[in-house]
Amino acid sequence: MNFEILTLKQNKFTDPVLTDLAPQISSAFGLRQLSETLRALPIYAGYHLIATVIMSVLVQEPKGLLHLWQVASAVAIILIVGIIIKSRGFESDPKRSEFLLKAMPMLGVGMAAIWSVPAIEFINPASASSQVLIYGITLIVWALGVLTWLRLPSVAVSYATFVGVVMCWSIYNGLAQNQLLFTLVCFAFWLSLIGLILTAHFDFEKRTRGDLEIAKQSEIIKLLLTDFERDTRDWLWETNANDKLIYFSPRLAEVFAISEDDLREVKFFDFLKTKNFSQRAVFLASVTDVKPELIDEYFVYGSDEAQSRWRLKARILFEDDGSFKGYRGVGRDVTAQYIAEAQIVSAKEAAEGASAAKSQFLAVISHELRTPINAIVGFCEVLNSEQNDHLSKVDRKNYLSSVIESARHLQNLINDILDATRLERGSFRLVEQNNDPAEILETALKMCRNQADTSNISIVAHIIDDVSVLGDLTRIKQVLLNLISNALKFSPSGSIVHVDMQRGPEQQLIIAVRDAGIGISAEDAVRVFEPFVQLDESSTRSFGGMGLGLAIARRIARLHDGDVTLEGMVGIGTEAKLILPAARVFWAQPVKTEAGVAA
């Protein structure tokens, strides 16, 4: 809307934020002028009607012109009522605003013309007393018209000038005496009205511009606050002295899935208490006298299965007399941060544990490698020395056997390290083919026979024929050797180790190795499968080995989509199982059930 009665140029706005908004502010300024004028228009119409009735009583001549003037006054009343009705909702309707923009100046000129007639035509025929009343009524309506169109300076100036010129001319030519004095008084009154119009306009313009700038700044602040609340995890809140929320971010209502109106009706800390918050919320809800300041207060919200953690920070607000006014602060959901910190602590502990395990592993491996190397070097030095000439053939053969045995032991240790490294890197590959698990188990038992004889332990095996397995022959044998040698290692002399091939309930192949040795606890049965973890961490432990065997065995089994499990009780014994899935096992015999034979 471009009001010709008011033009606001951009250079009037010194605030850089508002400089680009001058056209919008000009439009809003004009709408405000028009709105205040429309509010004053009914009062003017009422005075106009009363003055018309009084004037009709005072004036008797000329009859024809009086009737015409009365008709014009009635039409003016009708137009004013029509404009008032038409103006409803004009702020949001550009067409109505445009209509009022054109109608207001025309109405002002028309009313000025109507009230110029009495001073020109009704003065001469009237008596002296009636002349005074006619001038008085015209003067009052003149002033009221100026006050009515005061917010529209161009209309008000036009109205005041039109009526003022006519009044001065009429007084100068119509009065019998003191014409010049009263004409000067009328002229001074006219100038006073013009000054009033201009002064009121500039004051109104200044106040309106300030109000619009403040409103715009408030809108900008509100938009910034809305963007802040939308783009950040923080939410703002403020309570009164009774702990009721008087302001809060919409996000707070979203968190609790409650309407904003309902949230305003609750006491904040009482509400937190009902939402399964921590005891801190219960304490703050119970405090009625001296309220504590909230500095990084943490609250736990929700059930044990889905807990979230919030951090509240607020300062205390005080009245002018120093009494408690409420809290104003900020809150944040720090659940993700809490989880991240917990994960960091857990990762740190795991890293420290892994570092300690590797340090222990290095200490153990240095002992395990040193033993066969010392044996090899020692016996080779003897065989290479002058003493070799004095050794009997039997001693020389025993020395060479010890060297070979130590070399094989060293080879096994190095192979375990290399396997563990390749498994860790993910470069371990299987060479798969169909194999007879019975033959693999028999080979493993033969390879462990010497260890069993040396330890005076018997091995009882139950083998199933007519079954084949798709897998890596060498690696499956490696797993079985590890399980059987462990059972022999931890079994007491004179005991029995049972090795059973079993058909699982889901058609998987289970090879169970059960001993009656020292046993193992449930906690240790999980730990022994971790690389670089040993139950006996001393370098002088009772049983040899680097602690990689079970870790390697489980990873090989899982590469076959199977697993290695360990169960036992301390002091009673341990049962280790190699489980190969049904997808890799081919049974020759059908499964017998109570209903018959299944394929």
GROMACS .gro file of C-alpha atoms in nm, residues 44 106-118 149 155 158-163 166:
model
   23
   44TYR     CA    1  -1.747   1.269   1.406
  106MET     CA    2  -1.307   1.235  -0.103
  107LEU     CA    3  -1.506   1.208   0.218
  108GLY     CA    4  -1.295   1.477   0.385
  109VAL     CA    5  -1.340   1.718   0.093
  110GLY     CA    6  -1.711   1.645   0.081
  111MET     CA    7  -1.758   1.713   0.453
  112ALA     CA    8  -1.558   2.035   0.418
  113ALA     CA    9  -1.787   2.145   0.132
  114ILE     CA   10  -2.100   2.060   0.334
  115TRP     CA   11  -1.989   2.266   0.635
  116SER     CA   12  -1.877   2.558   0.421
  117VAL     CA   13  -2.237   2.621   0.306
  118PRO     CA   14  -2.373   2.754   0.642
  149TRP     CA   15  -0.863   1.338   1.009
  155VAL     CA   16  -0.691   1.527   0.438
  158SER     CA   17  -0.732   2.020   0.311
  159TYR     CA   18  -1.035   2.010   0.541
  160ALA     CA   19  -0.901   2.283   0.772
  161THR     CA   20  -0.798   2.509   0.484
  162PHE     CA   21  -1.124   2.470   0.291
  163VAL     CA   22  -1.345   2.549   0.589
  166VAL     CA   23  -1.474   3.013   0.386
   0.00000   0.00000   0.00000
